[in-house]
Coordinates of C-alpha atoms in Angstrom, one line a residue:
X121 CA 43.6 29.8 129.5
X122 CA 41.0 27.1 129.4
X123 CA 37.5 28.4 129.8
X124 CA 35.5 26.7 132.5
X125 CA 32.9 25.6 130.0
X126 CA 34.0 23.0 127.3
X127 CA 32.9 19.7 126.0
X128 CA 34.3 16.4 124.8
X129 CA 32.5 14.0 122.5
X130 CA 33.9 10.5 122.3
X131 CA 31.7 7.8 123.2
X132 CA 31.4 10.0 126.2
X133 CA 30.8 13.7 126.4
X134 CA 32.3 15.9 129.1
X135 CA 30.3 18.9 130.3
X136 CA 31.8 21.2 132.9
X137 CA 29.7 22.0 135.9
X138 CA 29.8 24.1 139.0
X139 CA 27.6 24.4 142.1
X140 CA 25.7 27.4 140.6
X141 CA 25.6 29.4 137.4
X142 CA 23.6 32.5 136.4
X143 CA 20.3 31.6 134.7
X144 CA 21.5 32.7 131.3
X145 CA 24.8 30.7 131.4
X146 CA 25.0 28.2 128.5
X147 CA 26.3 24.9 129.7
X148 CA 25.4 22.9 126.6
X149 CA 28.8 23.4 124.9
X150 CA 29.8 19.9 123.6
X151 CA 33.3 18.4 123.7
X152 CA 31.0 16.6 122.0
X153 CA 64.8 -14.8 98.6
X154 CA 66.5 -18.7 98.3
X155 CA 69.9 -19.9 99.8
X156 CA 71.8 -17.1 98.2
X157 CA 73.2 -14.4 100.4
X158 CA 72.8 -10.7 99.4
X159 CA 76.0 -9.5 101.2
X160 CA 78.6 -8.1 98.8
X161 CA 77.2 -10.0 95.9
X162 CA 75.4 -9.0 92.8
X163 CA 72.3 -10.9 91.9
X164 CA 70.6 -10.2 88.7
X165 CA 66.9 -9.4 88.5
X166 CA 66.6 -12.2 86.0
X167 CA 67.9 -14.8 88.5
X168 CA 65.4 -13.4 91.1
X169 CA 62.6 -13.7 88.6
X170 CA 63.6 -17.3 87.8
X171 CA 63.5 -18.2 91.5
X172 CA 60.1 -16.5 91.9
X173 CA 58.8 -18.3 88.8
X174 CA 59.6 -21.7 90.3
X175 CA 58.2 -20.8 93.7
X176 CA 55.0 -19.3 92.5
X177 CA 54.4 -22.0 89.9
X178 CA 54.5 -24.5 92.7
X179 CA 52.1 -22.4 94.6
X180 CA 49.7 -22.2 91.7
X181 CA 49.7 -26.0 91.1
X182 CA 49.1 -26.6 94.8
X183 CA 46.1 -24.3 95.1
X184 CA 44.4 -24.3 91.7
X185 CA 41.9 -26.9 92.7
X186 CA 40.9 -25.1 95.9
X187 CA 40.7 -21.6 94.5
X188 CA 40.3 -22.0 90.8
X189 CA 38.1 -18.9 90.6
X190 CA 41.2 -16.7 91.0
X191 CA 43.3 -15.7 88.0
X192 CA 46.9 -15.3 89.0
X193 CA 49.0 -13.0 86.8
X194 CA 52.5 -14.5 87.4
X195 CA 54.4 -12.1 85.3
X196 CA 52.8 -9.1 87.0
X197 CA 53.4 -10.5 90.5
X198 CA 57.0 -11.5 89.8
X199 CA 57.9 -8.1 88.4
X200 CA 56.2 -6.2 91.2
X201 CA 57.7 -8.3 94.0
X202 CA 61.2 -8.3 92.5
X203 CA 61.2 -4.6 92.1
X204 CA 59.8 -4.1 95.5
X205 CA 62.3 -6.3 97.2
X206 CA 65.2 -4.7 95.3
X207 CA 64.2 -1.2 96.2
X208 CA 63.5 -1.6 99.9
X209 CA 66.7 -1.1 101.9
X210 CA 65.8 -1.6 105.5
X211 CA 67.5 -3.5 108.2
X212 CA 65.3 -6.5 107.5
X213 CA 67.6 -7.4 104.6
X214 CA 65.3 -7.1 101.6
X215 CA 62.2 -7.9 103.6
X216 CA 63.5 -11.2 105.0
X217 CA 61.5 -12.9 102.3
X218 CA 63.6 -14.9 99.9
X219 CA 64.6 -17.4 102.6
X220 CA 61.1 -17.3 104.1
X221 CA 59.4 -18.1 100.8
X222 CA 61.5 -21.3 100.4
X223 CA 60.8 -22.4 103.9
X224 CA 57.1 -21.8 103.4
X225 CA 56.6 -24.0 100.3
X226 CA 55.4 -27.0 102.1
X227 CA 52.7 -25.0 103.8
X228 CA 51.4 -23.9 100.4
X229 CA 50.5 -27.5 99.6
X230 CA 47.8 -27.5 102.2
X231 CA 44.4 -27.4 100.6
X232 CA 42.4 -24.9 102.4
X233 CA 38.7 -24.7 103.4
X234 CA 37.0 -22.5 106.0
X235 CA 35.0 -25.3 107.7
X236 CA 34.1 -24.8 111.3
X237 CA 36.2 -27.9 112.2
X238 CA 39.4 -26.6 110.7
X239 CA 38.8 -23.2 112.2
X240 CA 38.2 -24.8 115.6
X241 CA 41.5 -26.6 115.2
X242 CA 43.2 -23.3 114.3
X243 CA 41.6 -21.7 117.4
X244 CA 43.0 -24.4 119.6
X245 CA 46.4 -23.9 118.1
X246 CA 46.1 -20.2 118.6
X247 CA 45.1 -20.6 122.2
X248 CA 48.2 -22.7 122.9
X249 CA 50.3 -20.2 121.0
X250 CA 49.0 -17.3 123.0
X251 CA 50.0 -19.0 126.2
X252 CA 53.5 -19.7 124.9
X253 CA 53.8 -16.1 123.6
X254 CA 52.9 -14.7 127.0
X255 CA 55.4 -17.1 128.7
X256 CA 58.2 -16.0 126.3
X257 CA 57.5 -12.3 127.0
X258 CA 57.5 -12.9 130.8
X259 CA 60.7 -14.9 130.6
X260 CA 62.4 -12.3 128.5
X261 CA 61.4 -9.5 130.9
X262 CA 62.3 -11.5 134.0
X263 CA 65.8 -12.2 132.8
X264 CA 66.5 -8.5 132.0
X265 CA 68.0 -6.2 134.7
X266 CA 66.0 -3.2 135.8
X267 CA 68.2 -1.0 133.7
X268 CA 67.7 -3.1 130.6
X269 CA 64.0 -3.8 130.8
X270 CA 61.9 -1.0 129.4
X271 CA 58.6 -0.3 131.0
X272 CA 56.2 0.4 128.2
X273 CA 52.5 -0.1 128.9
X274 CA 49.1 1.3 128.0
X275 CA 49.5 4.0 130.7
X276 CA 52.0 5.7 128.4
X277 CA 50.0 5.2 125.2
X278 CA 49.7 8.6 123.4
X279 CA 47.8 7.7 120.3
X280 CA 44.6 9.8 119.9
X281 CA 42.2 8.6 117.1
X282 CA 40.4 10.8 114.7
X283 CA 36.9 11.9 115.5
X284 CA 35.2 11.9 112.0
X285 CA 34.8 8.3 110.7
X286 CA 35.7 7.9 107.0
X287 CA 35.5 4.1 106.9
X288 CA 34.5 1.6 109.5
X289 CA 34.2 -2.2 109.3
X290 CA 33.3 -4.2 112.4
X291 CA 32.2 -7.2 110.3
X292 CA 28.8 -7.4 111.9
X293 CA 26.4 -9.3 109.7
X294 CA 29.0 -10.8 107.5
X295 CA 28.7 -14.4 106.3
X296 CA 31.3 -17.0 106.8
X297 CA 33.1 -17.9 103.6
X298 CA 32.0 -14.8 101.7
X299 CA 34.1 -11.9 100.6
X300 CA 33.9 -9.0 103.1
X301 CA 31.2 -6.6 101.8
X302 CA 32.8 -3.3 102.7
X303 CA 36.0 -4.1 100.8
X304 CA 37.1 -4.4 97.1
X305 CA 39.5 -7.1 95.9
X306 CA 42.7 -6.1 94.1
X307 CA 44.2 -9.6 94.0
X308 CA 44.2 -13.0 95.6
X309 CA 41.7 -14.8 97.9
X310 CA 40.1 -13.0 100.9
X311 CA 37.2 -14.4 102.9
X312 CA 35.2 -13.9 106.1
X313 CA 36.0 -16.6 108.6
X314 CA 35.1 -17.3 112.3
X315 CA 38.0 -17.2 114.8
X316 CA 37.6 -17.2 118.5
X317 CA 33.8 -16.7 118.1
X318 CA 34.2 -13.5 116.0
X319 CA 34.0 -12.6 112.4
X320 CA 37.5 -11.9 110.9
X321 CA 38.9 -11.1 107.5
X322 CA 41.3 -13.9 106.4
X323 CA 44.0 -13.4 103.8
X324 CA 43.9 -16.9 102.3
X325 CA 46.3 -16.9 99.3
X326 CA 47.2 -15.7 95.8
X327 CA 49.1 -12.6 97.2
X328 CA 45.8 -11.4 98.9
X329 CA 45.3 -7.6 98.7
X330 CA 42.2 -5.6 99.4
X331 CA 41.2 -1.9 99.4
X332 CA 38.2 -0.1 101.0
X333 CA 35.0 -0.1 98.9
X334 CA 34.2 3.6 98.8
X335 CA 32.5 6.1 96.5
X336 CA 35.0 7.8 94.2
X337 CA 38.0 5.7 95.2
X338 CA 40.1 7.1 92.4
X339 CA 40.2 10.4 94.4
X340 CA 42.5 11.1 97.3
X341 CA 40.2 10.1 100.2
X342 CA 42.8 10.6 103.0
X343 CA 42.7 14.1 104.6
X344 CA 45.7 16.1 105.9
X345 CA 45.2 14.6 109.4
X346 CA 44.0 11.0 109.7
X347 CA 44.3 7.9 111.8
X348 CA 44.0 4.2 111.0
X349 CA 43.3 1.4 113.5
X350 CA 42.8 -2.3 113.2
X351 CA 43.4 -5.5 115.1
X352 CA 46.0 -8.0 113.5
X353 CA 46.6 -11.7 114.2
X354 CA 49.6 -13.5 112.7
X355 CA 51.0 -17.0 113.4
X356 CA 54.3 -16.4 111.5
X357 CA 57.0 -13.7 111.1
X358 CA 56.3 -12.7 107.6
X359 CA 55.2 -9.1 106.7
X360 CA 51.7 -7.7 106.7
X361 CA 51.7 -4.6 104.6
X362 CA 49.7 -1.4 104.8
X363 CA 50.0 0.6 101.6
X364 CA 49.1 4.3 101.5
X365 CA 47.7 4.2 98.0
X366 CA 44.7 2.3 96.5
X367 CA 46.4 0.2 93.8
X368 CA 43.2 -0.8 92.2
X369 CA 41.7 2.7 91.7
X370 CA 44.5 5.2 92.0
X371 CA 47.6 6.0 90.0
X372 CA 50.7 4.4 91.6
X373 CA 53.1 7.1 92.7
X374 CA 56.8 7.1 92.1
X375 CA 57.8 8.3 95.6
X376 CA 56.2 5.6 97.6
X377 CA 56.8 3.3 100.6
X378 CA 54.6 1.0 102.6
X379 CA 54.3 0.1 106.3
X380 CA 55.5 -3.4 106.9
X381 CA 54.4 -5.2 110.1
X382 CA 55.7 -8.5 111.4
X383 CA 55.5 -10.2 114.7
X384 CA 58.3 -8.3 116.3
X385 CA 58.8 -5.1 114.3
X386 CA 57.6 -2.3 112.0
X387 CA 59.4 -0.6 109.0
X388 CA 58.5 2.3 106.9
X389 CA 61.5 3.7 104.9
X390 CA 63.6 5.2 106.3
X391 CA 62.5 4.1 109.7
X392 CA 62.4 0.7 111.4
X393 CA 62.1 -0.5 114.9
X394 CA 61.6 -3.7 117.0
X395 CA 59.4 -4.4 120.0
X396 CA 61.2 -4.1 123.3
X397 CA 62.2 -7.0 125.6
X398 CA 62.1 -9.5 122.8
X399 CA 58.4 -9.3 122.6
X400 CA 56.4 -11.0 119.8
X401 CA 52.8 -10.8 118.8
X402 CA 52.8 -14.3 117.2
X403 CA 49.5 -16.1 117.9
X404 CA 47.8 -13.2 119.6
X405 CA 45.7 -10.2 118.6
X406 CA 47.6 -7.0 118.4
X407 CA 46.2 -3.5 118.0
X408 CA 47.8 -1.5 115.1
X409 CA 47.5 2.3 115.2
X410 CA 48.7 4.8 112.6
X411 CA 48.6 8.6 112.8
X412 CA 49.3 11.0 110.0
X413 CA 49.5 14.7 110.6
X414 CA 50.5 17.0 107.7
X415 CA 53.6 15.0 106.7
X416 CA 54.3 13.4 110.0
X417 CA 53.6 9.7 110.6
X418 CA 53.6 7.6 113.7
X419 CA 52.7 3.9 114.0
X420 CA 52.2 1.6 117.0
X421 CA 52.0 -2.1 117.8
X422 CA 49.7 -2.2 120.9
X423 CA 51.0 0.6 123.2
X424 CA 54.5 0.8 121.7
X425 CA 55.3 3.4 119.1
X426 CA 57.8 1.9 116.6
X427 CA 57.6 4.4 113.7
X428 CA 58.1 8.2 114.1
X429 CA 58.8 10.0 110.8
X430 CA 58.8 13.8 110.9
X431 CA 58.8 14.4 107.2
X432 CA 57.2 11.6 105.1
X433 CA 58.5 11.6 101.5
X434 CA 55.2 10.9 99.9
X435 CA 51.6 11.9 100.3
X436 CA 49.1 9.1 101.3
X437 CA 46.1 9.1 99.1
X438 CA 44.4 5.7 99.8
X439 CA 44.7 2.5 101.6
X440 CA 45.5 -1.1 100.7
X441 CA 46.1 -4.2 102.9
X442 CA 48.3 -7.0 101.6
X443 CA 49.6 -10.2 103.1
X444 CA 52.0 -11.6 100.4
X445 CA 52.5 -14.9 102.2
X446 CA 48.9 -15.2 103.4
X447 CA 47.6 -18.8 103.3
X448 CA 45.8 -21.3 105.4
X449 CA 49.3 -22.2 106.8
X450 CA 50.6 -18.6 107.2
X451 CA 47.7 -16.9 108.8
X452 CA 46.9 -13.2 108.7
X453 CA 43.6 -12.1 110.2
X454 CA 42.2 -8.6 110.8
X455 CA 39.2 -7.1 112.4
X456 CA 37.9 -3.7 113.7
X457 CA 39.3 -1.6 110.9
X458 CA 38.7 2.1 111.0
X459 CA 39.9 5.2 109.1
X460 CA 39.1 8.6 110.8
X461 CA 39.8 12.2 110.1
X462 CA 41.5 14.1 112.9
X463 CA 43.7 12.9 115.7
X464 CA 45.3 16.1 117.0
X465 CA 45.9 16.1 120.7
X466 CA 43.0 17.3 122.8
X467 CA 44.6 20.3 124.3
X468 CA 45.8 21.6 120.9
X469 CA 42.4 20.9 119.5
X470 CA 40.7 22.8 122.3
X471 CA 42.9 25.8 121.9
X472 CA 42.0 25.9 118.2
X473 CA 38.3 25.2 118.3
X474 CA 37.2 25.8 121.9
X475 CA 36.0 22.3 122.2
X476 CA 37.1 18.7 121.9
X477 CA 35.4 16.0 119.8
X478 CA 36.8 12.5 120.0
X479 CA 35.6 9.0 119.1
X480 CA 38.3 6.8 120.6
X481 CA 37.0 5.4 123.9
X482 CA 36.2 1.8 123.1
X483 CA 34.4 -0.9 125.0
X484 CA 33.8 -4.6 124.5
X485 CA 30.6 -5.2 122.5
X486 CA 27.5 -4.8 124.7
X487 CA 29.6 -4.3 127.8
X488 CA 31.0 -1.4 129.8
X489 CA 34.5 -3.0 129.8
X490 CA 37.2 -0.6 128.5
X491 CA 39.4 -1.8 125.7
X492 CA 43.1 -1.1 126.2
X493 CA 43.3 1.2 123.1
X494 CA 41.0 3.6 124.9
X495 CA 43.9 4.7 127.1
X496 CA 45.2 7.0 124.5
X497 CA 42.1 9.2 124.8
X498 CA 41.8 8.8 128.6
X499 CA 45.5 9.6 129.2
X500 CA 45.0 12.8 127.2
X501 CA 42.0 13.8 129.2
X502 CA 43.8 13.0 132.4
X503 CA 46.7 15.2 131.4
X504 CA 44.4 18.1 130.6
X505 CA 42.5 17.8 133.9
X506 CA 45.7 17.5 135.8
X507 CA 47.1 20.7 134.3
X508 CA 43.9 22.6 134.8
X509 CA 42.6 21.7 138.3
X510 CA 39.8 24.4 138.1
X511 CA 38.0 22.4 135.4
X512 CA 35.2 20.0 136.4
X513 CA 33.6 17.6 134.0
X514 CA 30.4 15.6 133.5
X515 CA 31.0 12.3 131.6
X516 CA 28.1 11.2 129.4
X517 CA 27.5 7.9 127.7
X518 CA 25.7 7.4 124.3
X519 CA 24.9 4.3 122.2
X520 CA 23.7 3.7 118.7
X521 CA 20.1 2.5 118.0
X522 CA 20.8 -1.2 117.8
X523 CA 19.1 -3.2 120.5
X524 CA 16.6 -2.5 123.3
X525 CA 16.1 1.1 124.4
X526 CA 16.2 0.3 128.1
X527 CA 19.3 -1.8 127.7
X528 CA 21.0 0.9 125.8
X529 CA 20.2 3.4 128.5
X530 CA 21.7 1.2 131.2
X531 CA 24.7 0.5 129.0
X532 CA 25.4 4.2 128.4
X533 CA 25.2 4.9 132.1
X534 CA 27.6 2.1 132.9
X535 CA 30.1 3.1 130.3
X536 CA 30.1 6.7 131.5
X537 CA 30.6 5.5 135.1
X538 CA 33.5 3.2 133.9
X539 CA 35.4 6.2 132.4
X540 CA 34.8 8.3 135.5
X541 CA 36.1 5.6 137.7
X542 CA 39.1 5.1 135.5
X543 CA 40.0 8.8 135.9
X544 CA 39.4 8.6 139.6
X545 CA 41.8 5.7 139.8
X546 CA 44.4 7.9 138.0
X547 CA 44.1 10.4 140.9
X548 CA 41.6 12.9 139.5
X549 CA 39.4 13.9 142.4
X550 CA 35.9 12.4 142.5
X551 CA 34.6 15.9 143.4
X552 CA 35.5 17.1 139.9
X553 CA 33.7 14.4 138.1
X554 CA 30.1 13.2 137.5
X555 CA 28.6 10.7 135.0
X556 CA 25.3 10.1 133.3
X557 CA 23.9 8.2 130.3
X558 CA 21.6 9.1 127.5
X559 CA 21.3 5.8 125.6
X560 CA 20.4 6.2 122.0
X561 CA 18.4 9.4 122.5
X562 CA 21.0 11.9 121.3
X563 CA 22.6 10.7 118.0
X564 CA 25.1 13.0 116.3
X565 CA 24.9 11.1 113.0
X566 CA 22.7 8.6 111.1
X567 CA 22.3 5.1 112.4
X568 CA 21.9 3.8 108.9
X569 CA 25.6 3.4 108.2
X570 CA 28.5 1.7 110.1
X571 CA 30.3 5.0 110.1
X572 CA 27.3 6.9 111.6
X573 CA 26.8 4.2 114.2
X574 CA 30.4 4.5 115.2
X575 CA 30.1 8.2 115.8
X576 CA 26.9 7.7 117.8
X577 CA 28.6 5.2 120.1
X578 CA 30.5 7.8 122.2
X579 CA 31.3 8.8 125.7

């Protein structure tokens, strides 16, 4: 039975209230490969290596003048990729890559720079692509019968992010053309660029691969329960890879697999799945969510869960991000990256701890506009309130210390009210809800680090 007094901390805090309580009642409880076919044929690793030698040698000659500061270890890269492609047996057919690499050679001859003019051109192309992608999705859905078309939207999103921030990078203060300061380079060329008026991390070439820049990165820094979130932009159908080991600092395990994401699907051996209704995320931002709970792993593209593995065959120890085909032609951008501890559903957490602490309600920067990924948290709160109609809540907004005090106060009030109105729109009675804001006056962590600020921005 849920006690009538509990609290949720997110970017909003929920406090129960009633019309009257005894004077001594404590209400401050916080919820605070090439032309060859792989079918029925044997292809020697030596032939594969020869093919890769030709391809990568051409790549090196094409880009050496643009990125001469990068030392490319061809032998290491050939061996690693040949082994990786030979070992991965998913329905993608050896990662779809041998043919894709040959098709992409002409793109590798483009000499890249991160000038504002080129980025502006990329932005215009992206805008056109976004419209086409939306039209494609609408056409695919319109052609399908009601029985064939699956209705999957953010209202069914069940991802709940962790509440203790381990690593956060919102790219604020980063300089265009520089290496992202909160990351470490394993290989390739990675730079900060401007895209759509925002700072993004661009995977530019040389098999680009980064790992978080942390203290003691050689140690296992992923807890038993954790979540990972970031926004991904691609203009092609090649893989973006999330590795669950820090290749630069940690010993590479034998029993290991990586999460591969392309414009229409995800794969993590032994699981793979495609987006419904012929959807594609080419030329648009997509929110990637990953949840690991004591051996279980789930992964989502936007609101759609594509990976659900009950018993993972390896233990994640660190994180690496890799875009093997990344270049100025094949674009891979990320932003809003976060690793957090926790992620257990609210009701289970409440039963265990008597309170709920979350950090997953997100808003546009400086605004009270809810971001779609916030619906995982809000849906969970809605379910709990629906199942326990005797519980009333007060929704409180909080900000970090950046900016003007008065503006932060108003922003916190508006954000709390936004969440309250969202719950009301989902049929929770307005009589059970109230909202208030506290601005930056009640921090739960330091405002000196990105992780601390992320925890202080809560509702």
